[in-house]
Tab-separated table of C-alpha atoms and ligand atoms in Angstrom:
chain	number	residue	atom	x	y	z
A	778	MET	CA	140.807	228.479	113.698
A	779	THR	CA	138.927	228.505	117.037
A	780	ALA	CA	137.355	225.196	117.969
A	781	THR	CA	133.548	224.975	117.931
A	782	THR	CA	132.033	225.716	121.320
A	783	ILE	CA	130.785	222.687	123.219
A	784	ARG	CA	127.041	223.242	123.651
A	785	HIS	CA	124.597	221.528	125.984
A	786	ASP	CA	121.482	223.452	124.967
A	787	TRP	CA	120.521	222.041	121.568
A	788	THR	CA	116.782	222.246	120.894
A	789	LEU	CA	114.798	219.618	119.017
A	790	GLU	CA	114.138	222.128	116.214
A	791	GLU	CA	117.857	222.827	115.770
A	792	THR	CA	118.690	219.134	115.843
A	793	ARG	CA	115.939	218.309	113.360
A	794	ALA	CA	117.202	221.092	111.081
A	795	LEU	CA	120.663	219.489	111.039
A	796	PHE	CA	119.141	216.136	110.002
A	797	LEU	CA	117.230	217.883	107.194
A	798	MET	CA	120.252	219.638	105.660
A	799	PRO	CA	121.200	218.659	102.101
A	800	PHE	CA	123.438	215.593	102.470
A	801	SER	CA	126.605	217.183	101.034
A	802	ASP	CA	126.242	220.306	103.185
A	803	LEU	CA	125.752	218.170	106.298
A	804	ILE	CA	128.794	215.989	105.611
A	805	PHE	CA	130.927	219.057	104.825
A	806	LYS	CA	129.909	220.730	108.099
A	807	ALA	CA	130.530	217.569	110.120
A	808	GLN	CA	133.931	216.989	108.510
A	809	ALA	CA	134.982	220.610	109.110
A	810	ILE	CA	134.079	220.331	112.811
A	811	HIS	CA	135.738	216.918	113.007
A	812	ARG	CA	139.024	218.457	111.815
A	813	GLU	CA	138.921	221.106	114.542
A	814	HIS	CA	139.107	218.427	117.226
A	815	PHE	CA	140.659	215.306	115.722
A	816	ASP	CA	143.145	214.024	113.205
A	817	PRO	CA	140.708	212.958	110.421
A	818	ASN	CA	142.906	209.998	109.488
A	819	GLU	CA	142.970	208.380	112.919
A	820	VAL	CA	140.377	205.922	114.191
A	821	GLN	CA	140.265	204.554	117.734
A	822	VAL	CA	140.097	200.759	117.903
A	823	SER	CA	138.367	198.800	120.663
A	824	THR	CA	137.811	195.068	121.046
A	825	LEU	CA	134.702	193.620	122.672
A	826	LEU	CA	134.308	190.468	124.720
A	827	SER	CA	131.161	188.996	126.194
A	828	ILE	CA	132.168	187.989	129.727
A	829	LYS	CA	128.695	186.637	130.567
A	830	THR	CA	126.387	185.593	127.772
A	831	GLY	CA	122.606	185.196	127.470
A	832	ALA	CA	119.650	184.592	129.821
A	833	CYS	CA	119.325	188.291	130.618
A	834	PRO	CA	116.185	189.170	132.611
A	835	GLU	CA	115.618	192.400	130.627
A	836	ASP	CA	113.309	192.512	127.598
A	837	CYS	CA	115.210	194.819	125.191
A	838	LYS	CA	113.483	193.972	121.906
A	839	TYR	CA	116.645	194.161	119.812
A	840	CYS	CA	118.787	191.937	121.982
A	841	PRO	CA	119.780	188.343	121.194
A	842	GLN	CA	120.763	187.889	124.865
A	843	SER	CA	117.390	188.605	126.431
A	844	GLY	CA	115.943	185.559	128.192
A	845	HIS	CA	112.493	186.645	126.949
A	846	TYR	CA	113.213	185.504	123.381
A	847	ASN	CA	114.415	182.294	121.860
A	848	THR	CA	117.395	183.165	119.694
A	849	GLY	CA	119.152	179.798	120.040
A	850	LEU	CA	122.039	181.451	121.876
A	851	GLU	CA	124.175	179.216	124.062
A	852	LYS	CA	124.189	180.855	127.488
A	853	GLU	CA	127.428	181.035	129.459
A	854	LYS	CA	128.426	181.740	133.057
A	855	LEU	CA	130.750	184.600	133.966
A	856	LEU	CA	134.107	183.869	132.279
A	857	GLU	CA	137.123	183.158	134.435
A	858	VAL	CA	139.584	186.014	134.773
A	859	ASP	CA	142.378	184.055	133.097
A	860	LYS	CA	140.266	183.507	129.975
A	861	VAL	CA	139.409	187.190	129.835
A	862	LEU	CA	143.086	188.073	130.231
A	863	ALA	CA	144.108	185.778	127.388
A	864	GLU	CA	141.553	187.473	125.104
A	865	ALA	CA	142.684	190.927	126.231
A	866	ARG	CA	146.332	190.107	125.517
A	867	ALA	CA	145.421	188.823	122.048
A	868	ALA	CA	143.382	191.993	121.361
A	869	ARG	CA	146.280	194.187	122.517
A	870	ASP	CA	148.744	192.278	120.353
A	871	LYS	CA	146.473	192.766	117.323
A	872	GLY	CA	146.485	196.533	117.907
A	873	ALA	CA	143.393	197.309	120.035
A	874	SER	CA	143.913	200.180	122.466
A	875	ARG	CA	140.781	199.545	124.527
A	876	PHE	CA	139.200	196.327	125.782
A	877	CYS	CA	135.446	196.363	126.437
A	878	MET	CA	133.842	193.665	128.544
A	879	GLY	CA	130.071	193.164	128.357
A	880	ALA	CA	127.721	191.145	130.566
A	881	ALA	CA	124.084	190.206	129.923
A	882	TRP	CA	122.945	191.491	133.297
A	883	ARG	CA	120.266	193.871	134.506
A	884	SER	CA	122.969	195.024	136.936
A	885	PRO	CA	125.879	193.310	138.681
A	886	THR	CA	125.023	191.561	141.973
A	887	ARG	CA	127.053	191.896	145.172
A	888	LYS	CA	128.537	188.459	144.436
A	889	ASP	CA	129.649	189.466	140.922
A	890	MET	CA	131.500	192.610	141.963
A	891	PRO	CA	134.792	191.117	143.253
A	892	TYR	CA	135.192	189.159	140.012
A	893	VAL	CA	134.660	192.109	137.710
A	894	VAL	CA	136.847	194.326	139.883
A	895	ASP	CA	139.637	191.757	139.583
A	896	MET	CA	139.112	191.650	135.800
A	897	VAL	CA	139.464	195.417	135.526
A	898	ARG	CA	142.687	195.417	137.566
A	899	GLN	CA	144.265	192.677	135.547
A	900	VAL	CA	143.224	193.876	132.080
A	901	LYS	CA	144.421	197.340	133.001
A	902	SER	CA	147.783	195.961	134.040
A	903	LEU	CA	148.295	194.812	130.433
A	904	GLY	CA	148.493	198.480	129.455
A	905	LEU	CA	145.037	198.529	127.828
A	906	GLU	CA	142.289	201.065	128.407
A	907	THR	CA	139.376	199.309	130.053
A	908	CYS	CA	135.638	199.557	129.449
A	909	MET	CA	132.750	197.579	130.906
A	910	THR	CA	129.050	197.346	130.211
A	911	LEU	CA	127.276	195.444	132.961
A	912	GLY	CA	123.835	197.089	133.065
A	913	MET	CA	122.592	199.516	135.706
A	914	LEU	CA	125.060	200.674	138.364
A	915	GLU	CA	124.549	201.952	141.909
A	916	GLU	CA	126.771	204.767	143.116
A	917	GLU	CA	128.817	202.420	145.306
A	918	GLN	CA	129.367	199.931	142.480
A	919	ALA	CA	130.499	202.690	140.137
A	920	LYS	CA	132.974	203.845	142.761
A	921	GLU	CA	134.349	200.339	143.229
A	922	LEU	CA	134.920	199.956	139.489
A	923	ALA	CA	136.518	203.381	139.228
A	924	ASP	CA	138.831	202.584	142.143
A	925	ALA	CA	139.899	199.405	140.366
A	926	GLY	CA	140.954	201.566	137.413
A	927	LEU	CA	138.019	201.198	135.018
A	928	ASP	CA	138.395	203.953	132.407
A	929	TYR	CA	135.024	203.817	130.598
A	930	TYR	CA	131.545	202.557	131.396
A	931	ASN	CA	129.160	201.859	128.506
A	932	HIS	CA	125.471	202.285	129.158
A	933	ASN	CA	123.289	203.277	126.215
A	934	LEU	CA	120.099	205.324	126.138
A	935	ASP	CA	119.378	203.379	122.924
A	936	THR	CA	116.664	205.712	121.551
A	937	SER	CA	114.608	208.822	122.329
A	938	GLU	CA	112.679	209.058	125.585
A	939	LYS	CA	109.472	209.147	123.500
A	940	TYR	CA	110.169	205.868	121.658
A	941	TYR	CA	111.836	204.065	124.574
A	942	SER	CA	108.761	202.208	125.897
A	943	HIS	CA	108.330	200.552	122.472
A	944	ILE	CA	111.719	198.925	122.949
A	945	ILE	CA	112.197	198.125	126.656
A	946	THR	CA	109.693	197.784	129.495
A	947	THR	CA	111.784	196.263	132.293
A	948	ARG	CA	113.698	199.456	133.162
A	949	THR	CA	113.025	203.118	132.559
A	950	TYR	CA	114.812	205.884	130.714
A	951	GLN	CA	115.336	207.564	134.069
A	952	ASP	CA	116.998	204.383	135.441
A	953	ARG	CA	119.512	204.702	132.623
A	954	LEU	CA	120.141	208.390	133.269
A	955	THR	CA	120.664	207.648	136.966
A	956	SER	CA	123.274	204.987	136.190
A	957	LEU	CA	125.043	207.405	133.846
A	958	SER	CA	125.120	209.999	136.571
A	959	ASN	CA	126.571	207.448	139.026
A	960	VAL	CA	129.306	206.631	136.517
A	961	ARG	CA	130.174	210.326	136.202
A	962	LYS	CA	130.143	210.889	139.950
A	963	ALA	CA	132.653	208.073	140.319
A	964	GLY	CA	134.950	209.892	137.859
A	965	MET	CA	134.795	207.409	134.974
A	966	LYS	CA	134.458	208.289	131.309
A	967	VAL	CA	131.053	207.685	129.785
A	968	CYS	CA	130.339	205.675	126.636
A	969	CYS	CA	126.702	206.200	125.693
A	970	GLY	CA	124.782	206.043	122.437
A	971	GLY	CA	122.003	204.142	120.751
A	972	ILE	CA	120.687	201.938	117.985
A	973	MET	CA	119.304	203.054	114.627
A	974	GLY	CA	116.879	201.091	112.484
A	975	MET	CA	114.450	199.966	115.197
A	976	GLY	CA	111.440	201.560	113.482
A	977	GLU	CA	112.121	204.958	115.089
A	978	ASP	CA	111.535	208.181	113.138
A	979	LEU	CA	113.759	211.169	112.498
A	980	ASP	CA	112.554	212.918	115.650
A	981	ASP	CA	113.574	209.882	117.720
A	982	ARG	CA	117.076	209.930	116.285
A	983	ALA	CA	117.186	213.694	116.894
A	984	GLY	CA	115.703	213.222	120.404
A	985	LEU	CA	118.383	210.673	121.345
A	986	LEU	CA	121.238	212.921	120.184
A	987	MET	CA	119.675	215.870	121.964
A	988	GLN	CA	119.533	213.895	125.228
A	989	LEU	CA	123.177	212.879	124.871
A	990	ALA	CA	124.287	216.412	124.045
A	991	SER	CA	122.369	217.865	126.976
A	992	LEU	CA	124.080	215.677	129.581
A	993	PRO	CA	126.127	217.882	131.954
A	994	GLN	CA	129.246	216.533	130.269
A	995	HIS	CA	129.109	214.954	126.791
A	996	PRO	CA	129.899	211.225	126.749
A	997	GLU	CA	133.533	210.834	125.722
A	998	SER	CA	132.418	207.985	123.478
A	999	VAL	CA	129.163	207.846	121.494
A	1000	PRO	CA	128.433	204.451	119.924
A	1001	VAL	CA	126.047	204.649	116.971
A	1002	ASN	CA	124.824	201.109	116.350
A	1003	MET	CA	122.904	199.915	113.310
A	1004	LEU	CA	120.408	197.304	114.476
A	1005	VAL	CA	121.702	193.768	113.926
A	1006	LYS	CA	118.486	191.880	113.182
A	1007	VAL	CA	118.671	188.631	115.084
A	1008	ALA	CA	116.166	185.818	114.378
A	1009	GLY	CA	113.949	185.177	117.394
A	1010	THR	CA	113.979	188.793	118.642
A	1011	PRO	CA	110.879	190.959	118.100
A	1012	MET	CA	113.043	193.113	115.794
A	1013	GLU	CA	114.054	190.363	113.397
A	1014	ASP	CA	111.884	191.772	110.585
A	1015	ALA	CA	112.370	195.473	111.288
A	1016	GLU	CA	112.321	197.584	108.151
A	1017	ASP	CA	115.757	198.590	106.838
A	1018	LEU	CA	116.817	202.130	107.638
A	1019	ASP	CA	117.893	204.193	104.613
A	1020	PRO	CA	121.711	203.951	104.892
A	1021	PHE	CA	121.984	207.716	104.265
A	1022	ASP	CA	119.877	208.320	107.376
A	1023	PHE	CA	122.415	206.300	109.360
A	1024	VAL	CA	125.264	208.406	107.945
A	1025	ARG	CA	123.280	211.540	108.779
A	1026	THR	CA	122.979	210.371	112.394
A	1027	ILE	CA	126.764	210.047	112.617
A	1028	ALA	CA	127.226	213.509	111.088
A	1029	VAL	CA	124.740	215.137	113.477
A	1030	ALA	CA	126.359	213.383	116.464
A	1031	ARG	CA	129.728	214.743	115.331
A	1032	ILE	CA	128.367	218.290	115.021
A	1033	MET	CA	126.560	218.255	118.374
A	1034	MET	CA	129.334	216.519	120.352
A	1035	PRO	CA	132.444	217.815	118.559
A	1036	ALA	CA	135.042	216.576	121.037
A	1037	SER	CA	133.593	213.080	121.582
A	1038	HIS	CA	134.679	209.934	119.826
A	1039	VAL	CA	131.749	208.804	117.660
A	1040	ARG	CA	131.826	205.051	117.199
A	1041	LEU	CA	130.643	203.327	114.051
A	1042	SER	CA	129.529	200.467	116.245
A	1043	ALA	CA	127.368	197.348	115.575
A	1044	GLY	CA	126.128	196.637	112.065
A	1045	ARG	CA	129.369	196.976	110.057
A	1046	GLU	CA	129.141	193.338	108.956
A	1047	ASP	CA	126.158	194.347	106.800
A	1048	MET	CA	127.780	197.534	105.440
A	1049	ASN	CA	129.997	197.709	102.390
A	1050	GLU	CA	133.303	199.563	102.466
A	1051	GLN	CA	131.898	202.633	100.695
A	1052	MET	CA	129.252	203.021	103.394
A	1053	GLN	CA	131.874	202.733	106.148
A	1054	ALA	CA	134.069	205.311	104.365
A	1055	LEU	CA	131.083	207.684	104.267
A	1056	CYS	CA	130.637	207.193	108.018
A	1057	PHE	CA	134.307	208.128	108.600
A	1058	LEU	CA	133.823	211.164	106.365
A	1059	ALA	CA	130.782	212.115	108.463
A	1060	GLY	CA	132.986	212.119	111.578
A	1061	ALA	CA	133.001	208.560	112.945
A	1062	ASN	CA	136.398	207.935	114.536
A	1063	SER	CA	136.112	204.714	116.483
A	1064	ILE	CA	135.217	201.103	115.656
A	1065	PHE	CA	135.011	197.676	117.230
A	1066	TYR	CA	137.765	195.499	115.831
A	1067	GLY	CA	137.760	191.688	115.857
A	1068	GLU	CA	135.526	188.995	114.374
A	1069	LYS	CA	132.851	189.185	117.040
A	1070	LEU	CA	130.907	191.911	118.803
A	1071	LEU	CA	129.272	190.343	121.871
A	1072	THR	CA	127.387	187.491	120.224
A	1073	THR	CA	127.062	188.567	116.572
A	1074	ALA	CA	129.576	188.844	113.734
A	1075	ASN	CA	131.849	191.800	113.020
A	1076	PRO	CA	134.169	192.121	109.977
A	1077	GLU	CA	137.327	189.961	110.042
A	1078	ALA	CA	140.351	191.810	111.426
A	1079	ASP	CA	142.193	191.360	108.094
A	1080	ARG	CA	139.361	193.052	106.225
A	1081	ASP	CA	139.489	196.036	108.597
A	1082	ARG	CA	143.259	196.312	108.306
A	1083	GLU	CA	142.876	196.332	104.519
A	1084	LEU	CA	140.089	198.940	104.732
A	1085	PHE	CA	142.295	201.183	106.902
A	1086	ARG	CA	145.162	200.752	104.422
A	1087	ARG	CA	142.974	201.650	101.432
A	1088	LEU	CA	141.609	204.728	103.209
A	1089	GLY	CA	144.940	205.822	104.698
A	1090	ILE	CA	143.572	205.483	108.237
A	1091	ARG	CA	145.858	204.880	111.212
A	1092	PRO	CA	144.677	203.294	114.462
A	1093	GLU	CA	144.702	205.939	117.207
A	1094	GLN	CA	147.299	205.322	119.884
A	1095	ARG	CA	146.256	204.792	123.480
A	1096	GLU	CA	145.471	208.026	125.270
A	1097	THR	CA	148.403	207.482	127.557
A	1098	GLU	CA	151.143	206.000	125.457
A	1099	HIS	CA	153.559	204.113	127.655
A	1100	THR	CA	157.285	204.730	127.603
A	1101	GLU	CA	159.574	201.724	127.788
A	1102	GLU	CA	160.042	202.427	131.514
A	1103	GLU	CA	156.315	202.565	132.147
A	1104	ARG	CA	155.769	199.352	130.181
A	1105	GLU	CA	158.348	197.663	132.421
A	1106	ALA	CA	156.565	198.974	135.489
A	1107	VAL	CA	153.274	197.662	134.112
A	1108	LEU	CA	154.856	194.288	133.485
A	1109	ALA	CA	156.358	194.222	136.987
A	1110	ARG	CA	152.916	195.010	138.434
A	1111	GLU	CA	151.449	192.197	136.384
A	1112	VAL	CA	154.064	189.702	137.579
A	1113	GLU	CA	153.620	190.854	141.177
A	1114	HIS	CA	149.855	190.562	140.880
A	1115	GLU	CA	150.112	187.057	139.424
A	1116	ARG	CA	152.464	186.061	142.262
A	1117	ASN	CA	150.099	187.431	144.899
A	1118	ARG	CA	147.181	185.676	143.294
A	1119	HIS	CA	149.025	182.365	143.391
A	1120	LEU	CA	150.074	182.917	146.995
A	1121	PHE	CA	146.465	183.744	147.778
A	1122	TYR	CA	145.130	180.652	145.999
A	1123	ASP	CA	147.815	178.405	147.536
A	1124	ALA	CA	147.012	179.766	150.993
A	1125	SER	CA	143.275	179.331	150.501
A	1126	ARG	CA	143.836	175.775	149.220
A	1127	GLN	CA	145.932	174.947	152.311
A	1128	SER	CA	143.337	176.384	154.677
A	1129	ALA	CA	140.484	174.550	152.843
B	1014	SAM	N1	123.358	194.379	129.596
B	1014	SAM	C1	124.059	195.576	129.511
B	1014	SAM	C2	123.196	196.754	129.094
B	1014	SAM	O1	122.185	196.565	128.449
B	1014	SAM	O2	123.579	197.890	129.410
B	1014	SAM	C3	125.288	195.505	128.624
B	1014	SAM	C4	125.271	194.749	127.329
B	1014	SAM	S1	124.164	195.335	126.065
B	1014	SAM	C5	124.264	194.014	124.903
B	1014	SAM	C6	125.014	196.701	125.352
B	1014	SAM	C7	124.376	197.400	124.183
B	1014	SAM	O3	124.474	196.622	122.998
B	1014	SAM	C8	122.893	197.720	124.250
B	1014	SAM	O4	122.610	198.833	125.035
B	1014	SAM	C9	122.557	197.985	122.794
B	1014	SAM	O5	122.680	199.351	122.487
B	1014	SAM	C10	123.605	197.163	122.028
B	1014	SAM	N2	122.950	196.071	121.276
B	1014	SAM	C11	122.442	194.934	121.790
B	1014	SAM	N3	121.881	194.176	120.837
B	1014	SAM	C12	122.044	194.848	119.669
B	1014	SAM	C13	121.652	194.586	118.328
B	1014	SAM	N4	120.983	193.498	117.993
B	1014	SAM	N5	121.976	195.495	117.385
B	1014	SAM	C14	122.658	196.629	117.718
B	1014	SAM	N6	123.036	196.926	118.977
B	1014	SAM	C15	122.735	196.055	119.938
B	1015	DTB	C1	127.453	199.292	122.023
B	1015	DTB	O1	126.856	200.374	121.907
B	1015	DTB	N1	127.472	198.339	121.089
B	1015	DTB	C2	128.214	197.182	121.552
B	1015	DTB	C3	128.766	197.677	122.912
B	1015	DTB	N2	128.146	198.947	123.081
B	1015	DTB	C4	128.689	196.839	124.101
B	1015	DTB	C5	127.415	195.951	121.591
B	1015	DTB	C6	126.793	195.584	120.276
B	1015	DTB	C7	126.097	194.284	120.420
B	1015	DTB	C8	125.528	193.764	119.152
B	1015	DTB	C9	124.801	192.509	119.347
B	1015	DTB	C10	125.642	191.357	119.846
B	1015	DTB	O2	126.757	191.106	119.302
B	1015	DTB	O3	125.192	190.634	120.731
B	1016	SF4	FE1	120.108	192.375	128.747
B	1016	SF4	FE2	121.694	194.354	127.936
B	1016	SF4	FE3	120.557	192.687	126.160
B	1016	SF4	FE4	119.035	194.425	127.434
B	1016	SF4	S1	120.706	194.913	126.018
B	1016	SF4	S2	118.571	192.247	127.144
B	1016	SF4	S3	120.031	194.486	129.428
B	1016	SF4	S4	122.067	192.158	127.673
């Protein structure tokens, strides 16, 4: 069987027509395309950590971390690298292949950069794939992160261009596209998707997927989030989206971006197992694993392990599986790095 061609020229009419297909036909089509590109019984597993929580200057109406709303969230400073490393090790030992670090920033400042660059280097040296989501990025910043070994950068478009101003006013759609382009220019992989259930209509869901599929290169990872309604945000009473419309969004994403990982992202805590199984059937092949997303709850790891067992799903192995020799080299690099860090800190203490 020849694999479906990767297209970048989907029209709104074509995308809308996919959304309007009879449900069974849509799922069948998505699953058939899924099987051309992926093992249908493998799901990629990432773990998330909030490295800087709350007090964000942006006004994203869905977000518990925006400083514009009172959500009762305890704000935190940028975590120390050692704490991040301990969490990354624990995630790796529980089976995550990618570690995603998120900060409640509009964009990283000049002062923040050396810290996050150090984090990338050290998390990477554990043999994990690395991902960060730090807000908007300048070209130079993207390059610095790429040079440190950052594999993925997450920056979502969130919704259609048409609906965007109902959700965020402190930065534009174009700002987001520019950051995405900077990430690509620096040679990193792109993780970009959106949120469903924010009061958008079918054309907005279609418009978002069309934007993503018309990027010069499809994002390697497409997170499809179901809105987590957090008390205190303007979206706390948003009307529930029909769960089948969420599944349809996953199926259409799979059809339009056949070679990308589609992530069943936020919102799983409020979904039953049958709904999650439908999402996998529609072509989702990535999840966040671990009890917490950034600030809100995610299913317990045990529950996910049990779900995978019941569905016969295996966690996807890291893209670059390490041989014993490579693992030793990674370990040696880690030890060397630790040693250098201590020498550096000892020296700076002596000169202080
Ligand atoms: N501040 C950075 C930014 O906005 O790019 C990074 C962190 S931000 C929390 C990452 C993404 O989380 C957002 O783009 C949004 O898609 C998702 N998100 C935030 N709050 C959410 C919620 N309540 N429900 C679902 N997704 C949410
Ligand atoms: C994405 O699309 N979803 C994740 C990740 N990228 C960074 C974040 C979801 C956050 C949900 C709300 C919270 O836990 O604060
Ligand atoms: Fe800030 Fe990101 Fe939340 Fe928007 S989504 S308020 S930029 S943390």
